[in-house]
Structures are given as structure tokens and as C-alpha cells.
Amino acid sequence: MEAFGLLMHGFAVLLTWKTLALMMVGLVLGIFVGVLPGLGGPNGVAILLPLTFTMDPTSAIVMLSCIYWGALFGGAITSILFNIPGEAWSVATTFDGYPMAQQGKAAEALTAAFTSSFIGSLVAVLLITFLAPMISSFALKFGPPEFFAVYFLTFCSFVGLGREAKHKTVISMSLGLSLAGIGMDTVSGNLRMTFGSTELLRGINFLVAVIGLFGISEILLTMEERLALRGHAASISLRVVLSVWKDLPKYWVTLLRSSAIGCWLGITPGGAIAASFMGYNLAKRFSKDQDSFGKGRIEGVFAPETAAHASGTAALLPMLALGIPGSGTAAILLGGLMVWGLNPGPLLFVEHKDFVWGLIASMYLGNVVGLILVLTTVPIFASILRVPFAAVAPMIVVSCAIGAFAIQNAMFDIWLMLGFGVVGYVFKKIGIPLAPFTLALVLGSRAEDAFRLSMIGSGGSLGVFWSNWLVGTITTLAIILLFWSVIDRLFSSVSRAWRPLGVSQKS
């Protein structure tokens, strides 16, 4: 009841014309940066952060967080309509969202994406509301071994639960891990695989790779097919929205499971990218019709969007409670808090109640308004599909180039994007999955750092990954998932062997 009373106080702080106007501005800007490939929520927040330094902390954080919520919603639009992830965590949405658009179900796919985004964020906000004051003691238990165990769990679930050929998944993931090691080693400071190039000192940016792998490669494939328009016009109506919402109860297990995965990986933090892939893989693994995934199944949109948005929102919990950012955007917001003279941590909830609970209240209101806003503006984005692809393709290439350049203001990134476009094209032609590659590329360096710090701390003993119940449980679960296909076959063999035995005993 205390949390409910504080939340009502937060709404009282939030509901002023000035704050509501800033919230709307933030949402519109967020949708825009979410749609533009390569820009994304973290970059949008970083670019606009200096504009908020003259505002009061509550107004500033509401505007910046709403840019984040808008980017979370907007990232699905280009993923579904053009197979180009507007956000890094929207990669998994392309697996079934784009095929749905090809089948003339773009409206249903977009409605499903926005609705599941809202549900995932709502679950995470509820978690923040009731657990933020109590999370401090638990979150402090996470060190390098726990972080590595979470990343290891993500990799193992992809290999063990994926339907693709295991050797192709391992090849794809190994290449991603290799490229993730390019640049300066953050543990020792040594340079690796830079080959004397100063451009590679920063390593390979994940968003640059994703834009090329998914955006440019898709354009190359479409050009190969004589510039055929691969999408269909979507007509959003209240009937379509209500139809998708009516079917939501059928997928309550998927929505609940993906929300739980997202919240867990947001708090730990594994990240929204890992959450979206894991949510998709588990939905596919536990489905009765696994072969329909990747061919335009709406559950394949519900699962990754719910998990990604739950993770993206839950990442603010350790930032507020402990000052430990759970995502890139949370890290930027953390810098903003310090500029405004606020110190994140348990005392923040005592000394600055207006700020904290005003922010939490804006999460509720921002998600509701954001859902309505994207649903009503979908026809604007869906109408792009009516433009001939021959005219759209150059605009997409330019948009991708601008997005790649804007990330680090480097011309080299544009060439890198084009290179990854060719790689993505080749991978698609020979049947190597892109998802494990992109997952390894973004999590590889983090997993390596966590592993090496764990080894340094334990003197080289792998026993550190079973040193307490938390890390031991995660590591053991990861190993089980890695060999899940073998375990599954073993159980099936034992079951078949015992079945005739049981029949003979009864006879």
C-alpha cells in the first residue's frame, strides 16, 4: 500500500501541462529515432541530453525517458515493413514480422508488436514500482561470474534450443565472437586484430553491423529479384486492432514468459537484445508448431517484442536503486542524474521522492500514450509500402548510411556497413543464420570481459561459476540448455524403451 500511495504522489507531480507537453515531445522524437536505422534510443537520448540541463530534474528525466519509450515502440516499424531493424533489439522481430508483412498482414504484425511492447513495459514498470526499494541487497550479489553466467546462458539457449543446423549456428556464432574481439582489449589494454588500422581501434559497432547485415543485404536480395516490391500496403483499422487484442489470451503463456525473461535480463543486466532472442527462441521451442516460426507467425512477434521492452524498461531498476546502469540508455540517464545533482542509489528513494515517483508515474502514462500514438500513426508509415521499391531502395540506402555515420561520425562505418551487407547477402544465400552472428557480436566483448575478470579473481579456477547458489544455478541451467537436444533425444529413447516394457507387463 505504501508503494501505491507513493505512486499516486508521483502522478500528482507528473500531471502538469508543462510535464505532459514534454512527455508528448519525447514520445514523438523517440518514435522518430526508433524508426531511423542506426540512431536509436541511446543515441537520441545522448544527443538531446544537453538540452535538458536547464530544466528541473523531473521534467528533464520525463522527456528523456519518453524518448526511450518512443524508440522502443518505433523500432518495430522498419523491422516489420522493410526487414531493417530500427533498433538493435528489433532484429528478432524481423524473423516473423517481415514475413507477415509479405503476406499482407503488416497491420496485424504492427499491432501485435506495439501491444506486446506495451505489455512487456507495463510488467517491468510494475516490477519497478514494488521492488525498487527492495532490490539493492539482491543486485549487489552480481559480480563478473554472475554476469558471465547470464551471457553464457543466452549463448547456450541459442545453440541448444534453435531449430537451425547446430554446426551452422556454431559457425555463425564463432564468427560473431571473433569480430567482437577486434579493437582495444578492455582488460589488458592491448590491441587485437586491428592490423595497423586506427579506425578499428574502437572495434566494430554492433548497430553498423546490423544495418548492413539486415538492411543492405535485403536490398541486394531484392535487386536480384528485379526490384520486386516485397511488402504490401497495410490498412490499420479498429477492427484489426480489436482482432489482435481478442487473440491475446491465446498467447498469455508466451507473453508472461517473455516478460519474465525480459525483466530478469534487464535487471541482471543481460540486455534487451539477449532478451528478445531468448524470448523468441523459447516461444519457438515450446510451440506445438515450431516449423511455422520464421514464416509469419504472430507469436514470433509477440515473444521478442515483449521480452525486449520488458528488459529495456527493467534496466532502469538497478540504475535507480544502485546506480548500476542496466543498458546503454540507462547509463546515459545516469550521467544526467549526476549533472542534475542527484546520486542514484537507495537514498534516492528517500531524499528525492518527487523525482523518483514522478519518473515511475511517467512510465505508466508514457506507455499508454505511446501505444495510442503509434497505433494512430501506423498508416503514415504503412503508406511507404505503396511507393515502388525502385524509388524506396535509394532512400533506404541513404537512411542506412546516415544511421551508420551518425553512430560515431565516421566515414569508415559506412564502408563497414556495406561490407556487412555483402556478408549478410552471402549468409542468406548459403543458409547460415544471421541471428547467432549478431547476438555474439554484441555480447561477445561483454562476456569475454566478465569471464576474464572472473578468472583473475579466482586464480584461474572454473569453480568460481559454482561458487554460490545464484551463479551455480545459472551456469548449470546454461549447460543443460546447451546439450538440450541430446538430453531430449536421450529421454525420448528411454521413453520408447520403457513403453513396450510397460505393455508387456500389463499383458
PDB file of N, CA and C in Angstrom, residues 108 111-113 115-117 119 244-245 247-248 251 254-255 258 297-307:
ATOM      1  N   GLU A 108      -1.596  -6.352 -38.788  1.00  0.00           N
ATOM      2  CA  GLU A 108      -1.656  -7.268 -37.646  1.00  0.00           C
ATOM      3  C   GLU A 108      -0.295  -7.367 -36.953  1.00  0.00           C
ATOM      4  N   THR A 111       0.388  -4.105 -35.008  1.00  0.00           N
ATOM      5  CA  THR A 111      -0.471  -4.051 -33.811  1.00  0.00           C
ATOM      6  C   THR A 111       0.041  -5.003 -32.751  1.00  0.00           C
ATOM      7  N   ALA A 112       0.442  -6.220 -33.178  1.00  0.00           N
ATOM      8  CA  ALA A 112       0.987  -7.194 -32.231  1.00  0.00           C
ATOM      9  C   ALA A 112       2.270  -6.676 -31.595  1.00  0.00           C
ATOM     10  N   ALA A 113       3.140  -6.053 -32.400  1.00  0.00           N
ATOM     11  CA  ALA A 113       4.407  -5.535 -31.881  1.00  0.00           C
ATOM     12  C   ALA A 113       4.175  -4.429 -30.862  1.00  0.00           C
ATOM     13  N   THR A 115       1.410  -3.758 -29.142  1.00  0.00           N
ATOM     14  CA  THR A 115       0.681  -4.252 -27.970  1.00  0.00           C
ATOM     15  C   THR A 115       1.598  -5.030 -27.044  1.00  0.00           C
ATOM     16  N   SER A 116       2.420  -5.919 -27.614  1.00  0.00           N
ATOM     17  CA  SER A 116       3.335  -6.703 -26.782  1.00  0.00           C
ATOM     18  C   SER A 116       4.403  -5.805 -26.157  1.00  0.00           C
ATOM     19  N   SER A 117       4.798  -4.754 -26.871  1.00  0.00           N
ATOM     20  CA  SER A 117       5.730  -3.786 -26.296  1.00  0.00           C
ATOM     21  C   SER A 117       5.121  -3.136 -25.056  1.00  0.00           C
ATOM     22  N   ILE A 119       2.737  -4.372 -23.154  1.00  0.00           N
ATOM     23  CA  ILE A 119       2.585  -5.362 -22.083  1.00  0.00           C
ATOM     24  C   ILE A 119       3.918  -5.599 -21.383  1.00  0.00           C
ATOM     25  N   VAL A 244      -6.628  -8.448 -33.080  1.00  0.00           N
ATOM     26  CA  VAL A 244      -5.369  -8.884 -32.468  1.00  0.00           C
ATOM     27  C   VAL A 244      -5.517  -8.952 -30.955  1.00  0.00           C
ATOM     28  N   TRP A 245      -6.161  -7.955 -30.383  1.00  0.00           N
ATOM     29  CA  TRP A 245      -6.346  -7.947 -28.926  1.00  0.00           C
ATOM     30  C   TRP A 245      -7.233  -9.101 -28.463  1.00  0.00           C
ATOM     31  N   ASP A 247      -7.235 -12.048 -29.630  1.00  0.00           N
ATOM     32  CA  ASP A 247      -6.441 -13.275 -29.625  1.00  0.00           C
ATOM     33  C   ASP A 247      -5.344 -13.280 -28.572  1.00  0.00           C
ATOM     34  N   LEU A 248      -5.168 -12.182 -27.847  1.00  0.00           N
ATOM     35  CA  LEU A 248      -4.105 -12.108 -26.844  1.00  0.00           C
ATOM     36  C   LEU A 248      -4.165 -13.224 -25.804  1.00  0.00           C
ATOM     37  N   TYR A 251      -2.116 -16.387 -26.176  1.00  0.00           N
ATOM     38  CA  TYR A 251      -0.656 -16.344 -26.058  1.00  0.00           C
ATOM     39  C   TYR A 251      -0.215 -15.860 -24.679  1.00  0.00           C
ATOM     40  N   THR A 254       3.154 -17.247 -23.505  1.00  0.00           N
ATOM     41  CA  THR A 254       4.286 -16.621 -24.205  1.00  0.00           C
ATOM     42  C   THR A 254       4.542 -15.213 -23.681  1.00  0.00           C
ATOM     43  N   LEU A 255       3.473 -14.434 -23.512  1.00  0.00           N
ATOM     44  CA  LEU A 255       3.621 -13.062 -23.024  1.00  0.00           C
ATOM     45  C   LEU A 255       4.196 -13.031 -21.616  1.00  0.00           C
ATOM     46  N   SER A 258       7.930 -14.300 -21.734  1.00  0.00           N
ATOM     47  CA  SER A 258       8.808 -13.286 -22.324  1.00  0.00           C
ATOM     48  C   SER A 258       8.978 -12.091 -21.396  1.00  0.00           C
ATOM     49  N   ARG A 297       4.444 -16.056 -38.247  1.00  0.00           N
ATOM     50  CA  ARG A 297       3.611 -16.421 -37.099  1.00  0.00           C
ATOM     51  C   ARG A 297       3.557 -15.241 -36.135  1.00  0.00           C
ATOM     52  N   ILE A 298       2.370 -14.882 -35.707  1.00  0.00           N
ATOM     53  CA  ILE A 298       2.209 -13.690 -34.871  1.00  0.00           C
ATOM     54  C   ILE A 298       2.858 -13.878 -33.504  1.00  0.00           C
ATOM     55  N   GLU A 299       2.928 -15.116 -33.021  1.00  0.00           N
ATOM     56  CA  GLU A 299       3.585 -15.385 -31.747  1.00  0.00           C
ATOM     57  C   GLU A 299       5.074 -15.042 -31.814  1.00  0.00           C
ATOM     58  N   GLY A 300       5.649 -15.140 -33.038  1.00  0.00           N
ATOM     59  CA  GLY A 300       7.037 -14.773 -33.245  1.00  0.00           C
ATOM     60  C   GLY A 300       7.272 -13.282 -33.183  1.00  0.00           C
ATOM     61  N   VAL A 301       6.211 -12.487 -33.188  1.00  0.00           N
ATOM     62  CA  VAL A 301       6.303 -11.044 -32.974  1.00  0.00           C
ATOM     63  C   VAL A 301       6.053 -10.726 -31.503  1.00  0.00           C
ATOM     64  N   PHE A 302       5.053 -11.389 -30.918  1.00  0.00           N
ATOM     65  CA  PHE A 302       4.735 -11.167 -29.507  1.00  0.00           C
ATOM     66  C   PHE A 302       5.951 -11.416 -28.607  1.00  0.00           C
ATOM     67  N   ALA A 303       6.623 -12.565 -28.812  1.00  0.00           N
ATOM     68  CA  ALA A 303       7.671 -13.005 -27.884  1.00  0.00           C
ATOM     69  C   ALA A 303       8.867 -12.048 -27.816  1.00  0.00           C
ATOM     70  N   PRO A 304       9.529 -11.728 -28.944  1.00  0.00           N
ATOM     71  CA  PRO A 304      10.711 -10.858 -28.823  1.00  0.00           C
ATOM     72  C   PRO A 304      10.391  -9.431 -28.412  1.00  0.00           C
ATOM     73  N   GLU A 305       9.262  -8.889 -28.884  1.00  0.00           N
ATOM     74  CA  GLU A 305       8.911  -7.513 -28.531  1.00  0.00           C
ATOM     75  C   GLU A 305       8.598  -7.391 -27.043  1.00  0.00           C
ATOM     76  N   THR A 306       7.854  -8.359 -26.512  1.00  0.00           N
ATOM     77  CA  THR A 306       7.535  -8.341 -25.080  1.00  0.00           C
ATOM     78  C   THR A 306       8.805  -8.410 -24.250  1.00  0.00           C
ATOM     79  N   ALA A 307       9.692  -9.356 -24.590  1.00  0.00           N
ATOM     80  CA  ALA A 307      10.930  -9.544 -23.825  1.00  0.00           C
ATOM     81  C   ALA A 307      11.841  -8.326 -23.919  1.00  0.00           C
TER      82      ALA A 307
END
